[in-house]
Coordinates of C-alpha atoms in Angstrom, one line a residue:
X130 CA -32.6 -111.4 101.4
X131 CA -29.0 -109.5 100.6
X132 CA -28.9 -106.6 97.9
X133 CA -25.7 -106.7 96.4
X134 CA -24.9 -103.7 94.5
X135 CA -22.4 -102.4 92.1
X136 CA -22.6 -98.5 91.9
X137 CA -23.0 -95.8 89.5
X138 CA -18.9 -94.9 90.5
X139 CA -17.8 -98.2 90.5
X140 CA -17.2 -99.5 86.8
X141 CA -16.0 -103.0 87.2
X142 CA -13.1 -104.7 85.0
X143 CA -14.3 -108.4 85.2
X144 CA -12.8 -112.3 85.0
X145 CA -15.3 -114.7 86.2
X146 CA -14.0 -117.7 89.2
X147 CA -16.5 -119.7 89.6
X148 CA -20.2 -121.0 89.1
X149 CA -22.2 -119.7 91.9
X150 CA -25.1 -122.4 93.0
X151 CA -27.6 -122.7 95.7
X152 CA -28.3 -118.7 96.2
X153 CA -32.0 -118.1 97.7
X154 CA -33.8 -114.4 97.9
X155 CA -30.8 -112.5 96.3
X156 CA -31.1 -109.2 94.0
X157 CA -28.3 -108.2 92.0
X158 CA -28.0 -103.8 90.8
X159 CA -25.9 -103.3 88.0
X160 CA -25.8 -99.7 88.3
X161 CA -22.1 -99.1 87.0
X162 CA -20.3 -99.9 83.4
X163 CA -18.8 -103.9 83.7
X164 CA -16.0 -105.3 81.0
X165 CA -15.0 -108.5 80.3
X166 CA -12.1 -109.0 79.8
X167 CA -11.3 -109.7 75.9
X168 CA -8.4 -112.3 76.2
X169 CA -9.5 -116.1 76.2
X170 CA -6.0 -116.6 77.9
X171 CA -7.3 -114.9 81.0
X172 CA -10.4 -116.9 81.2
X173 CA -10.8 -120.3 82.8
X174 CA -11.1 -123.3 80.4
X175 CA -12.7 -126.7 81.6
X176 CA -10.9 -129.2 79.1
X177 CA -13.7 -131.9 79.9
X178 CA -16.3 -129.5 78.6
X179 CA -14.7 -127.9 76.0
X180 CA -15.8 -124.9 77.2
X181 CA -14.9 -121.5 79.0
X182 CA -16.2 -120.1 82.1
X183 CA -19.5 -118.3 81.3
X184 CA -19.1 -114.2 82.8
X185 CA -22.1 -114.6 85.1
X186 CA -23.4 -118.4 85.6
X187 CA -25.9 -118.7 88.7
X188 CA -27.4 -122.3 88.8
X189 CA -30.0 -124.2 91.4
X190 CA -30.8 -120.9 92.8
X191 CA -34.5 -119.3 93.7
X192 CA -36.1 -115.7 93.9
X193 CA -32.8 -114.1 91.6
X194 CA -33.2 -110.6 90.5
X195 CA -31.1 -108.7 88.6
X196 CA -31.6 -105.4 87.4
X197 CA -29.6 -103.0 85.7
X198 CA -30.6 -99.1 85.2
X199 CA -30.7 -97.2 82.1
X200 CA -27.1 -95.4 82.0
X201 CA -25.4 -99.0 82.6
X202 CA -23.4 -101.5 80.3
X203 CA -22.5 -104.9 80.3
X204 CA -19.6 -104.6 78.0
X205 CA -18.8 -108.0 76.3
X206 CA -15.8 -106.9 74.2
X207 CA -16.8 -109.9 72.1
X208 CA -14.2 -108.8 68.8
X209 CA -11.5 -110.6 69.8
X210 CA -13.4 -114.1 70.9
X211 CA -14.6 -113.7 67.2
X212 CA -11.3 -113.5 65.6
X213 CA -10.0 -116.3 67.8
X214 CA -13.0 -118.6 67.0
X215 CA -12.7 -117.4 63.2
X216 CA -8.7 -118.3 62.9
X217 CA -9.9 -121.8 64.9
X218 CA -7.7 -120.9 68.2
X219 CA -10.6 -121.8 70.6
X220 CA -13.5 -123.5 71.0
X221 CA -17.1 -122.7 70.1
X222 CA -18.1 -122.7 73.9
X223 CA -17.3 -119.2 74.3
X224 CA -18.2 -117.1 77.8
X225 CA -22.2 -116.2 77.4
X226 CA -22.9 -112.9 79.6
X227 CA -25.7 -114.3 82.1
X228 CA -25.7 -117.9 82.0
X229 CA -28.6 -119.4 84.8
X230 CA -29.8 -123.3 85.0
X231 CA -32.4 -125.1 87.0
X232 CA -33.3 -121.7 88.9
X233 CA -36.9 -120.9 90.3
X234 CA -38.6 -117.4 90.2
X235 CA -35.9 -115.5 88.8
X236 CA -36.6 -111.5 87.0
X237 CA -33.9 -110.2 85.1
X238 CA -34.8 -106.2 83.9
X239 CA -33.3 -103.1 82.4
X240 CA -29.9 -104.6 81.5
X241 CA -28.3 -103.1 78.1
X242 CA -25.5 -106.5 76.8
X243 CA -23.1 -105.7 74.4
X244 CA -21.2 -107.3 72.1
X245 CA -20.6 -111.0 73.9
X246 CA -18.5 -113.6 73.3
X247 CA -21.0 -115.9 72.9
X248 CA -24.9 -115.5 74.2
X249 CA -26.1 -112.9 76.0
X250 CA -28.6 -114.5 78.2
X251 CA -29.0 -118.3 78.5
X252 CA -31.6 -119.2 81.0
X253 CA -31.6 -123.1 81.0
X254 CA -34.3 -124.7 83.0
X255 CA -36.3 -122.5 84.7
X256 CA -39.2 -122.0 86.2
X257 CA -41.2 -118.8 86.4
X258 CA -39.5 -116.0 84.7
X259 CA -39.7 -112.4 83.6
X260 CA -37.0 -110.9 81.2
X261 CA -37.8 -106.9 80.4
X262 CA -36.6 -104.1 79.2
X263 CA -33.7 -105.8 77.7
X264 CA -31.2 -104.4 74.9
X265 CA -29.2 -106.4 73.5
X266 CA -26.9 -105.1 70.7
X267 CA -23.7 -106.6 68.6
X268 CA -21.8 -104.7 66.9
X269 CA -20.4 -106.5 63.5
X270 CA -20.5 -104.6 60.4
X271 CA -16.6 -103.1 60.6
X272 CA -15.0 -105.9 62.5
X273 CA -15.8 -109.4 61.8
X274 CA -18.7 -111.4 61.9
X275 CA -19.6 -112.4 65.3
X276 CA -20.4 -115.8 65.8
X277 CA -23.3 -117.5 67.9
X278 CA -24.3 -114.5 69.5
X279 CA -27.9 -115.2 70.0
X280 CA -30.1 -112.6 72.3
X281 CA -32.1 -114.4 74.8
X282 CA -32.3 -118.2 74.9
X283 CA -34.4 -119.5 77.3
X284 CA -36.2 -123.5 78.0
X285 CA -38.7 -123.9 81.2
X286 CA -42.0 -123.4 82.1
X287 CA -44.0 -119.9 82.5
X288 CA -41.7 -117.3 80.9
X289 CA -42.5 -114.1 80.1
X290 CA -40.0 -112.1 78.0
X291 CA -41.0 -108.5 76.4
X292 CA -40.4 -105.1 75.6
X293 CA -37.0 -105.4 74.5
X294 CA -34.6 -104.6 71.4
X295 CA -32.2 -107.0 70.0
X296 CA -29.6 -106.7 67.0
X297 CA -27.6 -109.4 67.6
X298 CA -27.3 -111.0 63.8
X299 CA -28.2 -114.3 64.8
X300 CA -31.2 -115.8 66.9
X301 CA -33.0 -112.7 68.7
X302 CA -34.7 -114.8 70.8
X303 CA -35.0 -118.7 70.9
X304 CA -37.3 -121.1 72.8
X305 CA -35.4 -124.8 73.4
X306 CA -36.6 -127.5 75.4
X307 CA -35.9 -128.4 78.6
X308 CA -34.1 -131.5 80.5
X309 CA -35.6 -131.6 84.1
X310 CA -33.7 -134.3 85.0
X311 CA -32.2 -132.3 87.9
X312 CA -32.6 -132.4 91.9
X313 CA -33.4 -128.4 91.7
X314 CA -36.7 -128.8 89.8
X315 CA -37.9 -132.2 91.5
X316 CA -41.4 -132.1 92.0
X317 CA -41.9 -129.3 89.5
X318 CA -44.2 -131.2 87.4
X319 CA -42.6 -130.7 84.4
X320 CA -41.8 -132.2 81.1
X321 CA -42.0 -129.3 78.4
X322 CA -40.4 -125.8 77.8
X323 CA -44.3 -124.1 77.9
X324 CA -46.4 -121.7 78.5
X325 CA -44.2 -119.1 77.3
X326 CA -45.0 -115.3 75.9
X327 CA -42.8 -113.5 74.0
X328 CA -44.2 -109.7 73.6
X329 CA -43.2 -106.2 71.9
X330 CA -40.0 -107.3 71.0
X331 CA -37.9 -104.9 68.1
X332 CA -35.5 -107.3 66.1
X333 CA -32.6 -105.3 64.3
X334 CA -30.3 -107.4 62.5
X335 CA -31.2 -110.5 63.6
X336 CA -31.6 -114.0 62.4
X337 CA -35.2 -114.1 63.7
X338 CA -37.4 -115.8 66.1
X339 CA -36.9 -119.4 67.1
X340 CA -38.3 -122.1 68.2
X341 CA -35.6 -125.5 68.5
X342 CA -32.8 -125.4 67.5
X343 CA -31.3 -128.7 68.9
X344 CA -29.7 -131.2 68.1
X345 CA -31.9 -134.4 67.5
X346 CA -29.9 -136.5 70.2
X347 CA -32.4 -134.3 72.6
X348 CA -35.6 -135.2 73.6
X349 CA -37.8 -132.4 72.2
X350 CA -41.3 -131.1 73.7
X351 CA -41.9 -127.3 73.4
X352 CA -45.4 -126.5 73.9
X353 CA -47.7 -122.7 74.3
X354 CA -45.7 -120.7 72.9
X355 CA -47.1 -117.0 72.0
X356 CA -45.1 -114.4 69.8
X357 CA -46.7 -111.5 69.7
X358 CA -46.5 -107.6 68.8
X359 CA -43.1 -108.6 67.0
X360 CA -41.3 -105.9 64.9
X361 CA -38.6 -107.5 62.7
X362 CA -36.6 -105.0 61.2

């Protein structure tokens, strides 16, 4: 049932510590500006993965809100990750903004995401979701091209995801299935990525919309899916 809040006056200079798991009837307010920090040095590395810590990861969790309001950025100072990446200094598994797996009822709304390392949203294995009134924007004309920066990728069951603009010059938005092999969603009854509606979205720049994308190694079910009221710019 705790609120935890980050306010208007309070812009926040950020490093991730840690995966956060098992949080139950918990809203997040982004009111205020956040940065992440640009250098990879800084970040933590898992050398088992190959991959750095993502900037906010939430997973086995239930009832997760988080909200942002309209003045409020999520600032993913993404430039230098795509230089590093580009000259072959790190690996591919850069930072993705808000990162969540094997969650239940969760609503994410009114956050603007710029410029990540990586994604912007990855919601892996969920069930029952609203994403709205999301922007997403990547800046990469006059820098370099930014690499893997897809909008919103998203497997479960019973997803809605609309009104919200994406330039992000790769996937906008992209349906994947889903592996419920996992204690949090026992008993869920499920074995697709389904029942998902995708609605009065505004793609600027953007590879398109997608459903896949996998390698083949995975098992692959995707089922009711509905895009609709799409403008691709």
């Amino acid at each position: 049932g705790d609120t935890i809040i980050l306010n208007k006056t309070q812009p926040m200079y950020y490093i991730p510590f840690d995966v956060i798991t098992n949080l139950y009837n918990i809203t997040i307010k982004l009111h205020s500006d956040i940065y992440l920090h640009d250098n990879s040095s800084a970040w933590t590395y898992c050398n088992d993965t190959d991959s750095y810590l993502n900037a906010f990861d939430i997973r086995n969790s239930s009832y997760i809100t988080i909200e942002g309001n309209r003045d409020s950025i999520m600032y993913g100072q993404g430039y230098q990750w795509w230089i590093d990446f580009f000259k072959g200094k790190i690996s591919r598994e850069r930072p993705t903004m808000l990162y969540l797996e094997n969650c239940i009822n969760v609503i994410i709304t009114d956050i603007t995401l710029l410029n990540s390392p990586r994604f912007h949203i990855y919601a892996k294995n969920i069930l029952r979701m609203e994403i709205s009134e999301v922007t997403v924007w990547v800046d990469g004309e006059d820098t370099i091209f930014p690499f893997n920066t897809d909008g919103i990728d998203v497997s479960g069951k019973d997803i809605y995801i609309h009104d919200c603009m994406i330039s992000n010059y790769d996937d906008a938005i992209c349906i994947k299935p889903a592996d419920y092999n996992t204690p949090a969603l026992n008993n869920t009854n499920m074995s697709c990525s389904e029942n998902i509606v995708i609605d009065n979205i505004y793609v600027y720049k953007g590879v398109g919309l997608s459903v896949g994308s996998v390698a083949s190694t995975k098992q692959h079910c995707i089922r009711n899916v509905v895009f609709q009221n799409i403008v691709a710019d």
